[in-house]
Short mmCIF file of C-alpha atoms in Angstrom, two decimals:
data_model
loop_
_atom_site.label_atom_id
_atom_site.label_comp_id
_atom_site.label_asym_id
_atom_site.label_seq_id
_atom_site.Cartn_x
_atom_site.Cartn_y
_atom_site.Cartn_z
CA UNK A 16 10.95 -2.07 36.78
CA UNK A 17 8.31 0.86 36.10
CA UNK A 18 6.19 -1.11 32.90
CA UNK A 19 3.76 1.92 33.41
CA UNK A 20 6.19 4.07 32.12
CA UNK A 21 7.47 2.16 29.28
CA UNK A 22 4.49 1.70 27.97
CA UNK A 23 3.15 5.68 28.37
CA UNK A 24 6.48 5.96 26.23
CA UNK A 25 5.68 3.24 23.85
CA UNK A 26 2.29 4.14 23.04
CA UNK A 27 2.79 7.32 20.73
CA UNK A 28 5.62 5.56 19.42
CA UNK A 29 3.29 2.30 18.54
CA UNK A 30 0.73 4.35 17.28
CA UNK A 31 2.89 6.28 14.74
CA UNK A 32 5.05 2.89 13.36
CA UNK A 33 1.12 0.78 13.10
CA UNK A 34 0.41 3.79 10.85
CA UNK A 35 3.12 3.79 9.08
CA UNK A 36 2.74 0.41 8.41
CA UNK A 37 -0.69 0.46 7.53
CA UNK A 38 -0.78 2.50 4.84
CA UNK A 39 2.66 1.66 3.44
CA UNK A 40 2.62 -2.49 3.63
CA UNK A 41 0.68 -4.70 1.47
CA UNK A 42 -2.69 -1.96 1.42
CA UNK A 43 -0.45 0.32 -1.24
CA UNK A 44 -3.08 3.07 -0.49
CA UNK A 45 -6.02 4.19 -3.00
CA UNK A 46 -3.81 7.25 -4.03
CA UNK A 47 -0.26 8.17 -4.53
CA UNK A 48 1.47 11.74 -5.86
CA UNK A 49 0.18 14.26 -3.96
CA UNK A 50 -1.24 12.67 -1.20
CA UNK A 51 1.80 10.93 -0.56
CA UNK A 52 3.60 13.85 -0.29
CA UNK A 53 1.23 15.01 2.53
CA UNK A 54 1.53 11.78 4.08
CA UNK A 55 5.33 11.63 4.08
CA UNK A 56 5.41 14.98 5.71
CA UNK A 57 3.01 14.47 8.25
CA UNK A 58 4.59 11.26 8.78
CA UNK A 59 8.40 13.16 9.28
CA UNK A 60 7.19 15.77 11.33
CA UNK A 61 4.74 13.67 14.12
CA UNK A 62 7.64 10.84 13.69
CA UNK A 63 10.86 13.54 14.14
CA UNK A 64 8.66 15.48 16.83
CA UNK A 65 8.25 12.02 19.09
CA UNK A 66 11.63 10.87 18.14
CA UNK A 67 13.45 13.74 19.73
CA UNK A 68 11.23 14.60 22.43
CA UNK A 69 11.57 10.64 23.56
CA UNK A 70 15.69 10.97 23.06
CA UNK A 71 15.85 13.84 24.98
CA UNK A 72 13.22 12.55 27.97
CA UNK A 73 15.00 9.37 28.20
CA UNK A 74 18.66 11.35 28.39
CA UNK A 75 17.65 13.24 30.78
CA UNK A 76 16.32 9.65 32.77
CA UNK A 77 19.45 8.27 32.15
CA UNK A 78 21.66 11.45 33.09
CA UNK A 79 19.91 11.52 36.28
CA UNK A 80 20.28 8.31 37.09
CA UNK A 81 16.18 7.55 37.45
CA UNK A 82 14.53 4.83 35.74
CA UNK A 83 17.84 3.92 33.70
CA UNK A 84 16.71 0.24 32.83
CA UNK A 85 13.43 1.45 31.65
CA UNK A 86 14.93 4.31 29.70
CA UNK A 87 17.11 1.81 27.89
CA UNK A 88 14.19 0.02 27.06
CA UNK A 89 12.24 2.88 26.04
CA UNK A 90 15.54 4.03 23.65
CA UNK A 91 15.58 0.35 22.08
CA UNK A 92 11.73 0.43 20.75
CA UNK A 93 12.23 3.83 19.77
CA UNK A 94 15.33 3.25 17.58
CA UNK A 95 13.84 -0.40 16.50
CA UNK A 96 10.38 1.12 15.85
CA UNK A 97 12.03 4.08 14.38
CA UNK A 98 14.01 1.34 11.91
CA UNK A 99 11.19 -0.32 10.81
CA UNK A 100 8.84 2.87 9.85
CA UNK A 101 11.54 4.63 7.37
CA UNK A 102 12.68 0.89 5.74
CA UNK A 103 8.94 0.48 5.18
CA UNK A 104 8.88 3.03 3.17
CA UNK A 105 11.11 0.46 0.28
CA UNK A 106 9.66 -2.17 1.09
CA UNK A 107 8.14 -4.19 -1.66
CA UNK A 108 4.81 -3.41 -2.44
CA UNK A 109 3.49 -6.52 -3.63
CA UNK A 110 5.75 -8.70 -1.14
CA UNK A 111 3.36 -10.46 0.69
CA UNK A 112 1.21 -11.60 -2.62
CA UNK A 113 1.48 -14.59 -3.94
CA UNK A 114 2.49 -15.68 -7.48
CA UNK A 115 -0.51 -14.42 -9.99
CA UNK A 116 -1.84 -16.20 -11.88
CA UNK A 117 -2.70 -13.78 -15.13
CA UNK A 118 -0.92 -10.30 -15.43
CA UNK A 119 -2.31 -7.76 -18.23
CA UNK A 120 -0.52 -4.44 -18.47
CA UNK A 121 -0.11 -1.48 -20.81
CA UNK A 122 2.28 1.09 -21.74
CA UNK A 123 0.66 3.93 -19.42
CA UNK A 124 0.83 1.87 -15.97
CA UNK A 125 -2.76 -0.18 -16.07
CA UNK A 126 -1.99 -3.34 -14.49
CA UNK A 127 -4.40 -6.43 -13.85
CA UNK A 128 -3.28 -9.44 -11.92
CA UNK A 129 -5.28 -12.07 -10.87
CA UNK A 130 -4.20 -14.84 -7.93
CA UNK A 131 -5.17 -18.47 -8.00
CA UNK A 132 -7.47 -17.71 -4.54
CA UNK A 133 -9.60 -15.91 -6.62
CA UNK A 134 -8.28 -12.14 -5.18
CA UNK A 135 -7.14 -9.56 -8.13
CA UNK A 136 -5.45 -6.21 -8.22
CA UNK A 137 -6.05 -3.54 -10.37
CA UNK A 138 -3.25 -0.68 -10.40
CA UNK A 139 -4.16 2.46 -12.30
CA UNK A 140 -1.41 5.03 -12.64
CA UNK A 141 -1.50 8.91 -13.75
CA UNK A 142 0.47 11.88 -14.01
CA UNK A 143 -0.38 12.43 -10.20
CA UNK A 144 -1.17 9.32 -8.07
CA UNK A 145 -1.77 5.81 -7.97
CA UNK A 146 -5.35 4.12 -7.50
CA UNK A 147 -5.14 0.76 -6.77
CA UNK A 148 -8.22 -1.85 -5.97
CA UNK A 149 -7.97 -5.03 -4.47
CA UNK A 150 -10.98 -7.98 -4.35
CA UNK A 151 -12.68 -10.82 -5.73
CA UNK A 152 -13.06 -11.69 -9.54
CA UNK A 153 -14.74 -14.12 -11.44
CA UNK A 154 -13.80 -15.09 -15.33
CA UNK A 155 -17.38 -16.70 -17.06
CA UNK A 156 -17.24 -16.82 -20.61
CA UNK A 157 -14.28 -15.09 -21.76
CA UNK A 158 -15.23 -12.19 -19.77
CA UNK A 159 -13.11 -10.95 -16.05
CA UNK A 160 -15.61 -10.12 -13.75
CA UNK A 161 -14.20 -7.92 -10.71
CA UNK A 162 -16.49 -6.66 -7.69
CA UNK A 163 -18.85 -3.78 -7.62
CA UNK A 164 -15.74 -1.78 -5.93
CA UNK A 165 -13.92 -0.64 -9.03
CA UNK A 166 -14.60 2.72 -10.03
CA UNK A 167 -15.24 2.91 -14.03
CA UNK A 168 -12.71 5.41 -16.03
CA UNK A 169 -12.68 5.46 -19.00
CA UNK A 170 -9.03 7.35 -19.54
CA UNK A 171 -7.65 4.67 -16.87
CA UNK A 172 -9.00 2.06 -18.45
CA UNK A 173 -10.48 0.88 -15.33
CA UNK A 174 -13.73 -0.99 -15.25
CA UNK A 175 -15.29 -3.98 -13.82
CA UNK A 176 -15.77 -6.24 -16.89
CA UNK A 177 -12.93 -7.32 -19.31
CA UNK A 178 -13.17 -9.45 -21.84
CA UNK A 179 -10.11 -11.77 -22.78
CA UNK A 180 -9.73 -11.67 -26.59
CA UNK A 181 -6.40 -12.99 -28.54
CA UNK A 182 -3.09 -11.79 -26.22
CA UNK A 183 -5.73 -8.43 -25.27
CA UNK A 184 -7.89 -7.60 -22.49
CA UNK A 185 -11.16 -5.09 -23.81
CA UNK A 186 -12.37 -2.81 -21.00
CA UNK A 187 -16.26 -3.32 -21.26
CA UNK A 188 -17.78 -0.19 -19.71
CA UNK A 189 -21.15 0.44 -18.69
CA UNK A 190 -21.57 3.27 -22.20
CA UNK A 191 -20.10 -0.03 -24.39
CA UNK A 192 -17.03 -2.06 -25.67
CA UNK A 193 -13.86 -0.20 -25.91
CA UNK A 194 -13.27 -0.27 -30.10
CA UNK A 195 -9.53 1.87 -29.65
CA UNK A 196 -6.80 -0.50 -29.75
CA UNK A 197 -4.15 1.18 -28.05
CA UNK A 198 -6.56 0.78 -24.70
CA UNK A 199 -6.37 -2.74 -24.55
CA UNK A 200 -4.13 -4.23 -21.83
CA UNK A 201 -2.07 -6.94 -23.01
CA UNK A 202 -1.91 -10.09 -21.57
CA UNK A 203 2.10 -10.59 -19.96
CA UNK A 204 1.43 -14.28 -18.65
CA UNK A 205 -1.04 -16.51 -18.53
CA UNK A 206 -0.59 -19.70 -16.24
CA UNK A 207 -3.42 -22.33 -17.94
#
């Protein structure tokens, strides 16, 4: 058995599924719309370019009676690999998470959810794309402190400090307090 070969065949093939993976499982990516798009297509193209020139090197193996077993091989990652990248694409998000702790959400798509290990996500959607921040909060005195990585907007109602009043979480932004009602997030559930 020729394992050089396989794995000259399996490395392209590897490198497009870890990819694939990587920016569709657990991470979510920072944006979604149009960059998604982009990443789809490049994704389909690279993927359907590999796909058939592997197909057709490994018929031609197989036809010619050369390297058969490893061809076999080769077709089985490919198809397996090939499996795994396009059901990634509906795979749960948030499937590897564990139960939160504290959800907050409003009508537009702003969604905070904290975990008992002290890790939070904060999921900002828009007409266009998705931002989405994962790290490490802290709660001390009423008020949600996540890390330094959050990017402040205002129309997102994404910031770093939130203070817990009544069934509402207040953005606190560096300018002030949020005063507009309809930008609070509401508090879903709240294990305590």
């Amino acid at each position: 058995m020729n394992y050089k070969s396989i794995f000259r065949a399996f490395f392209p093939i590897g490198i497009i599924l870890f990819l694939v993976l990587k920016s569709e499982l657990r991470t979510e990516g920072s944006f979604g719309g149009l960059v998604d798009f982009f990443k789809y297509v490049f994704f389909l193209i690279l993927g359907i370019t590999i796909f058939i020139y592997k197909i057709v090197k490994q018929g031609k193996k197989i036809s010619k009676k050369t390297e058969v077993r490893e061809a076999k091989i080769i077709l089985t990652f490919l198809l397996l690999s090939t499996f795994i990248a396009i059901s990634s694409f509906w795979f749960p998000k948030d499937f590897f998470e564990k139960e939160p702790e504290f959800i907050a959400m409003d009508t537009f798509g702003t969604e905070l959810r904290l975990l008992k290990d002290g890790k939070y996500m904060l999921r900002t959607r828009d007409y266009e794309w998705t931002t989405i921040d994962r790290g490490i909060y802290k709660i001390k005195d009423s008020i949600i402190l996540l890390d330094e990585e959050v990017k402040e907007k205002r129309w997102g109602k994404r910031t770093q400090k939130y203070m817990i009043k009544n069934k509402n979480l207040i953005p606190i932004y560096s300018s002030g307090i949020e005063t507009d009602s309809t930008e609070f997030l509401t508090i879903k559930m709240k294990k305590n």
